[in-house]
PDB file of C-alpha atoms in Angstrom:
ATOM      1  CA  UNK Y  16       0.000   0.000   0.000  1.00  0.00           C
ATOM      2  CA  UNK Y  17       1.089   3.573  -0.311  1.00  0.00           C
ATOM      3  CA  UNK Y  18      -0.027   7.195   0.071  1.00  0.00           C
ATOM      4  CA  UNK Y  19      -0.681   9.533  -1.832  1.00  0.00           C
ATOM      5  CA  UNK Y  20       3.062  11.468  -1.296  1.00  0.00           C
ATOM      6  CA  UNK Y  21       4.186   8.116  -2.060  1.00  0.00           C
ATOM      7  CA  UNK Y  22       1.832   7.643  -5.688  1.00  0.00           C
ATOM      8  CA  UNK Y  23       3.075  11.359  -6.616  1.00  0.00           C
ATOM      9  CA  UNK Y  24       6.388  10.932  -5.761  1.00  0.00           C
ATOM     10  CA  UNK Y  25       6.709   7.437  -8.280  1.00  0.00           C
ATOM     11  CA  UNK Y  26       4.696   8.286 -11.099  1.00  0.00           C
ATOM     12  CA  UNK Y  27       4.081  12.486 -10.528  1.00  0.00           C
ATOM     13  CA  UNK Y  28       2.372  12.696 -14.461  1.00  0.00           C
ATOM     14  CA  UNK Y  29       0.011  10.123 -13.740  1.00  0.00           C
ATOM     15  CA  UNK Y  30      -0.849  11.412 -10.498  1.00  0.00           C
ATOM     16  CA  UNK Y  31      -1.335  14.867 -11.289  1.00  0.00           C
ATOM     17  CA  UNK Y  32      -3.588  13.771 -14.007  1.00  0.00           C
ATOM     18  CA  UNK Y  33      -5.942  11.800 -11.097  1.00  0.00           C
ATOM     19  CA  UNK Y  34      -5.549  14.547  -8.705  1.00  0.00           C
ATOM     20  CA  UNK Y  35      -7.001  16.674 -11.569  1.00  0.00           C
ATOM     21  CA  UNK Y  36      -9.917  14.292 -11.674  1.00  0.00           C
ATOM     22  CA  UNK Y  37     -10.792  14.073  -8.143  1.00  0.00           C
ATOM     23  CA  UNK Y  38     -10.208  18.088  -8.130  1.00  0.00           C
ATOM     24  CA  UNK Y  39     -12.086  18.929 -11.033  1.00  0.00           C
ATOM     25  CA  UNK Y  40     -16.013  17.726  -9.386  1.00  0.00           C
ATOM     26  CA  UNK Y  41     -16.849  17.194  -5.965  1.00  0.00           C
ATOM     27  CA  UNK Y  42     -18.405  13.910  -5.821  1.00  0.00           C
ATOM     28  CA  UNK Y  43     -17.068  10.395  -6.563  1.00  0.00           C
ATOM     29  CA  UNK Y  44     -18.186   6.952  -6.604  1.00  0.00           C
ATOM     30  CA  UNK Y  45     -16.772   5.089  -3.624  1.00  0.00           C
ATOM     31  CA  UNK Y  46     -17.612   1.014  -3.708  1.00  0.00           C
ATOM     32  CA  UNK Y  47     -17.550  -1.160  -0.301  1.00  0.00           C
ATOM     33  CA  UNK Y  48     -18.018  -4.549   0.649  1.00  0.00           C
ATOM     34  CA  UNK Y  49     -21.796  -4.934   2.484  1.00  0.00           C
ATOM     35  CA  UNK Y  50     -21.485  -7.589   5.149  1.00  0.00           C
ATOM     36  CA  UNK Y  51     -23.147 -10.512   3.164  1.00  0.00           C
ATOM     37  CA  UNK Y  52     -19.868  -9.627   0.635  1.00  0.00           C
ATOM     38  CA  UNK Y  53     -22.378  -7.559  -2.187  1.00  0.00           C
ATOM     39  CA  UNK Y  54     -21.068  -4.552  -3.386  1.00  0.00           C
ATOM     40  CA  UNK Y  55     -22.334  -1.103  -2.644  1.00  0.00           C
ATOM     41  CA  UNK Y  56     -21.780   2.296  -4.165  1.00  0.00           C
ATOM     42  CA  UNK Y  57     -22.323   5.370  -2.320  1.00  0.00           C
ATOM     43  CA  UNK Y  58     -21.616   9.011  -3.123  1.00  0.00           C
ATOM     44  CA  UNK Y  59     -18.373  10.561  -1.478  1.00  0.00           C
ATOM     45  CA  UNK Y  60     -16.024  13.260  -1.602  1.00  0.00           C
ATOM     46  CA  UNK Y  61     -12.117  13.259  -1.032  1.00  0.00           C
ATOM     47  CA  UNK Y  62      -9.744  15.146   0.092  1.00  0.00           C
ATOM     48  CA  UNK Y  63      -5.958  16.042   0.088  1.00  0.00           C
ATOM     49  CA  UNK Y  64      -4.205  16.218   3.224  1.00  0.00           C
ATOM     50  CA  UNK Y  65      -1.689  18.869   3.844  1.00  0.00           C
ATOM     51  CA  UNK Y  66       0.413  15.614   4.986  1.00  0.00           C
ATOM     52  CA  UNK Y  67       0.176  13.852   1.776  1.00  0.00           C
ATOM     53  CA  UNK Y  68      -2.440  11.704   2.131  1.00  0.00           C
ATOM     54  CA  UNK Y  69      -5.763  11.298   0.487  1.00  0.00           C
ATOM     55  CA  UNK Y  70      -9.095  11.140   3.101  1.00  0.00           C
ATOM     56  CA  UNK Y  71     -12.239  10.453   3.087  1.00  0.00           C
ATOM     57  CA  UNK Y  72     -15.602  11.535   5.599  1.00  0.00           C
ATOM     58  CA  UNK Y  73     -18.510   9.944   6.020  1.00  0.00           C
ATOM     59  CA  UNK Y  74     -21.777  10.626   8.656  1.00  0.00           C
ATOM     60  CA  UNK Y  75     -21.950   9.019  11.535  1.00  0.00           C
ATOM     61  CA  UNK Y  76     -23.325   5.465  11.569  1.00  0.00           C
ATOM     62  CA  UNK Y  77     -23.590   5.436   7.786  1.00  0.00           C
ATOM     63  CA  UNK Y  78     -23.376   2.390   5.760  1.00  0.00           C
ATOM     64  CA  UNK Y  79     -20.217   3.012   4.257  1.00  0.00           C
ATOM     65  CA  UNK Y  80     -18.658   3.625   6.981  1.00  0.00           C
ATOM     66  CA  UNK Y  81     -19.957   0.403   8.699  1.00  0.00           C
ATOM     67  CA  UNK Y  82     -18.569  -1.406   5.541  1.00  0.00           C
ATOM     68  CA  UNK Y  83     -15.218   0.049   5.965  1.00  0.00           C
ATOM     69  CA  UNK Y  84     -14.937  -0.863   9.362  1.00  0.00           C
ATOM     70  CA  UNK Y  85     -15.932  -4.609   9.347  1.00  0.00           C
ATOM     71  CA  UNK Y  86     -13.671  -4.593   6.022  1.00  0.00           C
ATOM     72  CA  UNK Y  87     -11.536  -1.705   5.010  1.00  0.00           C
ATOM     73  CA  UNK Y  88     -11.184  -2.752   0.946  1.00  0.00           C
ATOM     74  CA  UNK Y  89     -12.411   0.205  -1.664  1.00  0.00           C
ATOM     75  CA  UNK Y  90     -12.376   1.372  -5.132  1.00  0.00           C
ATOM     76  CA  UNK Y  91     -13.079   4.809  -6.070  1.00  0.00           C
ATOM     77  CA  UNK Y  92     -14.126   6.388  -9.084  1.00  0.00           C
ATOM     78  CA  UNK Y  93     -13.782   9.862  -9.903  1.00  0.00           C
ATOM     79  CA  UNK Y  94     -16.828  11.826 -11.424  1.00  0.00           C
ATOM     80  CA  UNK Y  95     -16.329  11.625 -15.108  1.00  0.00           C
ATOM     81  CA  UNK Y  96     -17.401  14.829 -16.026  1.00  0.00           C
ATOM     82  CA  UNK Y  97     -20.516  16.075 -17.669  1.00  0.00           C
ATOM     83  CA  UNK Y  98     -20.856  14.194 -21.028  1.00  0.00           C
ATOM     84  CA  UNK Y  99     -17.045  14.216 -22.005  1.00  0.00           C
ATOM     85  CA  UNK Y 100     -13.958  11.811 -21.011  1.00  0.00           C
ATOM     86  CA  UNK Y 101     -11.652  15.467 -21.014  1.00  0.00           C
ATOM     87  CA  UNK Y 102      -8.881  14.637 -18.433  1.00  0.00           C
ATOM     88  CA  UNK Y 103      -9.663  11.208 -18.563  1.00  0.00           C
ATOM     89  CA  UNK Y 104     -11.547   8.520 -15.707  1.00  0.00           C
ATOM     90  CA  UNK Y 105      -9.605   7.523 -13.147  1.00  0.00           C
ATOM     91  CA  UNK Y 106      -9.842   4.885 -10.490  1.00  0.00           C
ATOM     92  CA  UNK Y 107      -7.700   4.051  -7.204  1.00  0.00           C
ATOM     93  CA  UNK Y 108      -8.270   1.038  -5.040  1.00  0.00           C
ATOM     94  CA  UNK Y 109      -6.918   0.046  -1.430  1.00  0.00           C
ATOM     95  CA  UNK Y 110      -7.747   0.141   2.098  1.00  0.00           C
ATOM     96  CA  UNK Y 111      -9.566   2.777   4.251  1.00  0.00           C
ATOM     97  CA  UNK Y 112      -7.763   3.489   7.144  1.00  0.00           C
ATOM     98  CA  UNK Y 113     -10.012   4.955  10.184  1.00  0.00           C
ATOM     99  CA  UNK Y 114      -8.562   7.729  12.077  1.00  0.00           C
ATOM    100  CA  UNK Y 115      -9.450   7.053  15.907  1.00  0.00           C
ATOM    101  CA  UNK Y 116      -7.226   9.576  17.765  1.00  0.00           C
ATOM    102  CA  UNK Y 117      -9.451  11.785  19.908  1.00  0.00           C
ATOM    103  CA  UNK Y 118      -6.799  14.932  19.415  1.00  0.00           C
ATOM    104  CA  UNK Y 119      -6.319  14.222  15.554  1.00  0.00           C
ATOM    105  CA  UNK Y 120     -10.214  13.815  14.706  1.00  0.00           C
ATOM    106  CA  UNK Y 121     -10.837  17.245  17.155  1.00  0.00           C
ATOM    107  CA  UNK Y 122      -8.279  18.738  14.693  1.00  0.00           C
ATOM    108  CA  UNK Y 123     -10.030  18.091  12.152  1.00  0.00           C
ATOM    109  CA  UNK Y 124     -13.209  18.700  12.934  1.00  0.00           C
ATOM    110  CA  UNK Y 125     -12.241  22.081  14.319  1.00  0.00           C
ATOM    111  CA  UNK Y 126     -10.997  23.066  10.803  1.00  0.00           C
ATOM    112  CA  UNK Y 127     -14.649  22.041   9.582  1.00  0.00           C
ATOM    113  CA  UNK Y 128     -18.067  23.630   9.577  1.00  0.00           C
ATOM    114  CA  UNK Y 129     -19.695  22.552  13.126  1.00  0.00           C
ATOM    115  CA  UNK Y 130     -22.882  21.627  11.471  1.00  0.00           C
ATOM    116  CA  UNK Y 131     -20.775  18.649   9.907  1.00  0.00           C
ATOM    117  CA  UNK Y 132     -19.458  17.376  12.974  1.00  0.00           C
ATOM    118  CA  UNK Y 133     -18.423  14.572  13.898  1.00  0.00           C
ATOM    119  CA  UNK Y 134     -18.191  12.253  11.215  1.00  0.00           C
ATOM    120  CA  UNK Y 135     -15.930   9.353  10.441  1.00  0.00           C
ATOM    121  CA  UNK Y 136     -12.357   9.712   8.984  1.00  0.00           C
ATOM    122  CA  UNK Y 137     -10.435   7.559   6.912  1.00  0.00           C
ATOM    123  CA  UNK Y 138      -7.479   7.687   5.226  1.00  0.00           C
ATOM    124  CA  UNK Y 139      -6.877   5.927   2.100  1.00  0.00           C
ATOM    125  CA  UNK Y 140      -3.912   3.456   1.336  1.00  0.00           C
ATOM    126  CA  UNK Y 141      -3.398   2.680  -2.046  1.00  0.00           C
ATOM    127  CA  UNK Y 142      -3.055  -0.660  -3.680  1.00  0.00           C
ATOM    128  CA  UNK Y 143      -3.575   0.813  -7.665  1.00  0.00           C
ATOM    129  CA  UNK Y 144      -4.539   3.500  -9.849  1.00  0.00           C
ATOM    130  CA  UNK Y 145      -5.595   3.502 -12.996  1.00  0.00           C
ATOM    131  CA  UNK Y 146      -6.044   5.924 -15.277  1.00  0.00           C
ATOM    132  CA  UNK Y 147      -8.085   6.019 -18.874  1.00  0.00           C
ATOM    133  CA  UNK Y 148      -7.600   8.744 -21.943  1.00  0.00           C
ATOM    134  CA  UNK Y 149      -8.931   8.670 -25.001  1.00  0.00           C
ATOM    135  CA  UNK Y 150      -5.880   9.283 -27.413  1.00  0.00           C
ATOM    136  CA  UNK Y 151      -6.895   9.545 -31.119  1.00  0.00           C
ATOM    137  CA  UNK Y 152      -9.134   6.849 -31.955  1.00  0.00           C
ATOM    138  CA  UNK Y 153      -7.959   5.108 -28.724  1.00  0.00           C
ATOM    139  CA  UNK Y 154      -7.928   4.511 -25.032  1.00  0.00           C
ATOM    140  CA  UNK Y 155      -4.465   4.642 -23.499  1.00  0.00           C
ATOM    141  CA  UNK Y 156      -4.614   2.851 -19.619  1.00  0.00           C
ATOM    142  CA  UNK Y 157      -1.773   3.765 -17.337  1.00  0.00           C
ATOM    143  CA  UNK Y 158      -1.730   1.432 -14.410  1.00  0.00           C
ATOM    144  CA  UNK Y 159       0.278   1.816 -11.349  1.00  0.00           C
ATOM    145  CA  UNK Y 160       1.053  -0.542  -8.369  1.00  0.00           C
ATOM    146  CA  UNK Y 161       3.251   0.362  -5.015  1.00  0.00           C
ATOM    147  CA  UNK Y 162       6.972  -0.424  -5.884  1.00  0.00           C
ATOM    148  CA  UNK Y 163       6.403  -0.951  -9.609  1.00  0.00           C
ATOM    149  CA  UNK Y 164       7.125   1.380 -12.650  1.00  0.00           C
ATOM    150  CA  UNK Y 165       3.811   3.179 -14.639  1.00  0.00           C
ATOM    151  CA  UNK Y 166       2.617   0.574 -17.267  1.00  0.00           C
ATOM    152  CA  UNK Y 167       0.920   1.496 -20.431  1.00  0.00           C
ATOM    153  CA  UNK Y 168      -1.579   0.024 -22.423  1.00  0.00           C
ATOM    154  CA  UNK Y 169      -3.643   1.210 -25.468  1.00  0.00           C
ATOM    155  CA  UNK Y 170      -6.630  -0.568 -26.695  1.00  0.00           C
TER     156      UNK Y 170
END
């Protein structure tokens, strides 16, 4: 697994291309494991850490948040856009790491609005991203792994 300092420090292209993604529209696509092992999709948002990492929220006592706690694995998919592929789709996958530090979460939710408090924290670890252009008459997939060079494919 890595973090996100770690992603832009090996491949910085490909990840300022995703960060792009996830900057350019608020929500995302986040996918969980229910407890019968289904999938679920919920709505999320993301955001960058001044530490490096890439976090997630989620109300208190939702169902994604139940899912990530009984098992942490996710995939996320950034909005595509309105009708266009421009900057191209990108998904990460990992594991959701809760923040449970009493001081650390009141950080946090001190730097948010006080309606929105307090909500569950995670931070993500990432297993792979993948990213999808359309090039030409083509889709061009970068794929990158933790300790392993940025492979290309076009299809």
């Amino acid at each position: 697994m890595a973090t996100w300092t770690e992603f832009a420090t090996a491949a910085p292209a490909m990840s300022a291309a995703v960060a792009a993604r996830l900057k350019a529209h608020k929500h995302h696509v986040l996918a969980t494991l229910r407890k019968d092992g289904s999938p679920r999709v919920s709505g999320t948002e993301v955001e960058f850490t001044d530490n490096g990492l890439l976090r997630l929220g989620s109300m208190p006592n939702s169902l994604k948040a139940f899912d990530l706690q009984r098992d942490p694995r996710f995939a996320l998919h950034s909005n595509p856009g309105h009708h266009t592929m421009d900057g191209g789709d990108a998904k990460l996958s990992g594991t959701a790491v809760e923040l449970t530090d009493p001081d650390e979460l009141q950080r946090i939710f001190d730097a948010a609005p006080p309606e929105l408090t307090p909500y569950h924290v995670f931070d993500l670890d990432i297993a792979e991203v993948v990213l999808t252009t359309l090039v030409d008459d083509h889709m061009q997939i970068e794929l990158w792994r933790p300790g392993a060079q940025v492979q290309s494919f076009t299809r």
